């Protein structure tokens, strides 16, 4: 397996097969190179140890919450967080931990996305 | 112990006694209520379980890196992350995990702060 | 009345009874502690003098406009601004005052939210 | 022709007659001064040489992508970029050039807007 | 008096004569048009009624605090806020009002700037 | 030449030999993988045609100005913009083009960095 194939395997494991195919589909004509780059990102995630996938998804949903205007990505990675083994309570608590640093609007926006994913 | 006293204990444990005193010192005349609010934040951190202090500091340095213009706070919480048991490698890897989501400038800025704290 | 009850009273006064109940409703299962925290915020707003509610809502809509990706919160607080006595003209002028500092996109986004609230 | 008339001509040339009228329409009662200010911006764009309209629209879509929460403005200026002569490939490549500096979410959000405009 | 002259008068009134000259000085060779544009902003501030200068500076320091990385501008406008009649307590309270919406880092950064201006 | 070597050549061409070595130096112990990733970014920049280096640096300084808290990166890429053939006037005009979209603080911060680079 080359980098792209390994990246695809790990991407499917993290965000799920359907979301992975949707990413490729949405980029395949307009910017296929971006789909390839995301595969390299997921391959690197696998190669580099030190943090496990649960920690990495916890970091990912934190950075997405914080930058704002990331509802589509947050939806994918809240599902990803569940897929790699974080509980609903841990995801919500991750968002609450951000509150003193980012304020209510970003936290409430992330909670609203989580609510839809959990249902 | 009331909420504020418990918050002070946990704040000293996380960011260190000297940094804790520096926060109080810097706010004591201009906005003492902000010092009190941070104590309530640290007390809540203690009360609410679900995530441990290592996870909470990992989330905190991620959210600080992501919002930018937070070098003073990042300095305190990189030290906090070390104090509660994260390794230097885990801290750097936390920043690297953010790279695909926030880009190089924010990651390199956080690395520069970490470098000074580690020395 | 305890802090939470006083906070609830002031929250209903500022954002209206319906919006206040909607906030509680949306958080009651997924993150009820966030609802409680907002009550403490509104209670503090009442306790701390120095600025009146009109000034506080003017500041609130300014900070929401500036950070972006806050349409749901801006909608609530534009209504809140009207509820505590700011005129439509003062709200729009608050947004226009931000223009040289934040640029057109954020101001026009806030105007679009205001338009829906005013109708 | 005065400043406003010249600004209107250049605005129609860049973003198109329909989008130009929609801007005026949306602001005419709630904040007409903002419509006038945008005309002055387009007039200045014409007056100040140094960069041509293709370069200016390339800069504009870059700054809109980067600040986030600007889908409505990005839609107008991706169309504007096409109107002044940038190709679809140049627009997508502009977004890809931003990737190392801002990360995937902002780039993918801009690509999603471009996809709708191109169709 | 033309627009620029009126703008200069009001700019001197708000941010002070020395700061006004420093702005012109810093831009005079590299980008003099930006100095002119700021004069038009201050002239507009004078022309447009609805809000008074105290309200306008309160909005300005709020938007500067919220966007971050604005220490030089915040310094000028905290002084401006004092110049037009806001008290130190009102300025600090403006920042505290932002806390639930933006979190501690931005508020503490603004307090640190205020501390230097007040001394 | 492999990807990294080609990336190093183009990085030296764009940001200059000294800045390129400083990047490697600053990362070599704490996070060497980030240095390698930047080389891949510069290699891609070379491989992917469609935009030339002048356009790419124009986009880069625009995105850096817009996100804020990027003075160190802006310094490197303003020099980079000069190195690949943009004039001082074109760089300043790029910043001025951003003004209506981002407001004065970000533009003035970028101008201040440019001033130091130009001297």
Short mmCIF file of C-alpha atoms in Angstrom, two decimals, chain A residues 14-81:
data_model
loop_
_atom_site.label_atom_id
_atom_site.label_comp_id
_atom_site.label_asym_id
_atom_site.label_seq_id
_atom_site.Cartn_x
_atom_site.Cartn_y
_atom_site.Cartn_z
CA UNK A 14 -11.98 7.63 11.46
CA UNK A 15 -14.76 9.50 9.67
CA UNK A 16 -16.60 6.46 8.27
CA UNK A 17 -16.86 4.99 4.78
CA UNK A 18 -19.76 7.14 3.69
CA UNK A 19 -18.26 10.47 4.77
CA UNK A 20 -14.94 9.47 3.22
CA UNK A 21 -16.61 8.77 -0.12
CA UNK A 22 -18.59 12.04 0.14
CA UNK A 23 -15.34 14.02 0.55
CA UNK A 24 -13.85 12.42 -2.57
CA UNK A 25 -17.07 12.89 -4.48
CA UNK A 26 -17.36 16.59 -3.62
CA UNK A 27 -13.78 17.30 -4.71
CA UNK A 28 -13.28 14.93 -7.62
CA UNK A 29 -13.88 17.39 -10.43
CA UNK A 30 -13.27 20.77 -8.90
CA UNK A 31 -10.13 20.15 -6.84
CA UNK A 32 -9.08 16.47 -6.72
CA UNK A 33 -5.67 17.39 -5.34
CA UNK A 34 -7.34 18.48 -2.10
CA UNK A 35 -8.81 15.00 -1.68
CA UNK A 36 -5.32 13.54 -2.14
CA UNK A 37 -3.85 15.96 0.40
CA UNK A 38 -6.40 14.88 3.02
CA UNK A 39 -5.33 11.28 2.46
CA UNK A 40 -1.73 12.25 3.19
CA UNK A 41 -2.92 13.94 6.37
CA UNK A 42 -4.66 10.78 7.55
CA UNK A 43 -1.64 8.67 6.60
CA UNK A 44 0.62 10.92 8.65
CA UNK A 45 -1.80 10.65 11.56
CA UNK A 46 -1.32 6.87 11.40
CA UNK A 47 2.46 7.01 10.99
CA UNK A 48 3.18 9.48 13.72
CA UNK A 49 2.62 7.80 17.07
CA UNK A 50 2.78 9.73 20.41
CA UNK A 51 -0.97 10.51 20.38
CA UNK A 52 -3.72 7.95 19.76
CA UNK A 53 -6.76 8.48 17.55
CA UNK A 54 -9.00 9.42 20.48
CA UNK A 55 -6.63 12.19 21.49
CA UNK A 56 -6.29 13.33 17.88
CA UNK A 57 -10.04 13.59 17.36
CA UNK A 58 -10.38 15.42 20.67
CA UNK A 59 -7.82 17.95 19.45
CA UNK A 60 -9.51 18.16 16.06
CA UNK A 61 -12.97 18.98 17.38
CA UNK A 62 -11.40 21.55 19.72
CA UNK A 63 -9.59 23.36 16.93
CA UNK A 64 -12.70 23.25 14.71
CA UNK A 65 -14.91 24.65 17.48
CA UNK A 66 -12.40 27.41 18.15
CA UNK A 67 -11.93 28.71 14.63
CA UNK A 68 -15.66 28.97 13.92
CA UNK A 69 -17.53 28.69 10.61
CA UNK A 70 -16.68 24.99 10.53
CA UNK A 71 -20.05 23.29 10.99
CA UNK A 72 -19.55 20.85 8.07
CA UNK A 73 -16.13 19.77 9.33
CA UNK A 74 -17.27 19.62 12.94
CA UNK A 75 -20.13 17.32 11.94
CA UNK A 76 -17.68 14.91 10.29
CA UNK A 77 -15.23 14.95 13.19
CA UNK A 78 -17.81 14.67 15.98
CA UNK A 79 -18.85 11.48 14.18
CA UNK A 80 -15.14 10.67 13.86
CA UNK A 81 -14.68 11.19 17.60
#
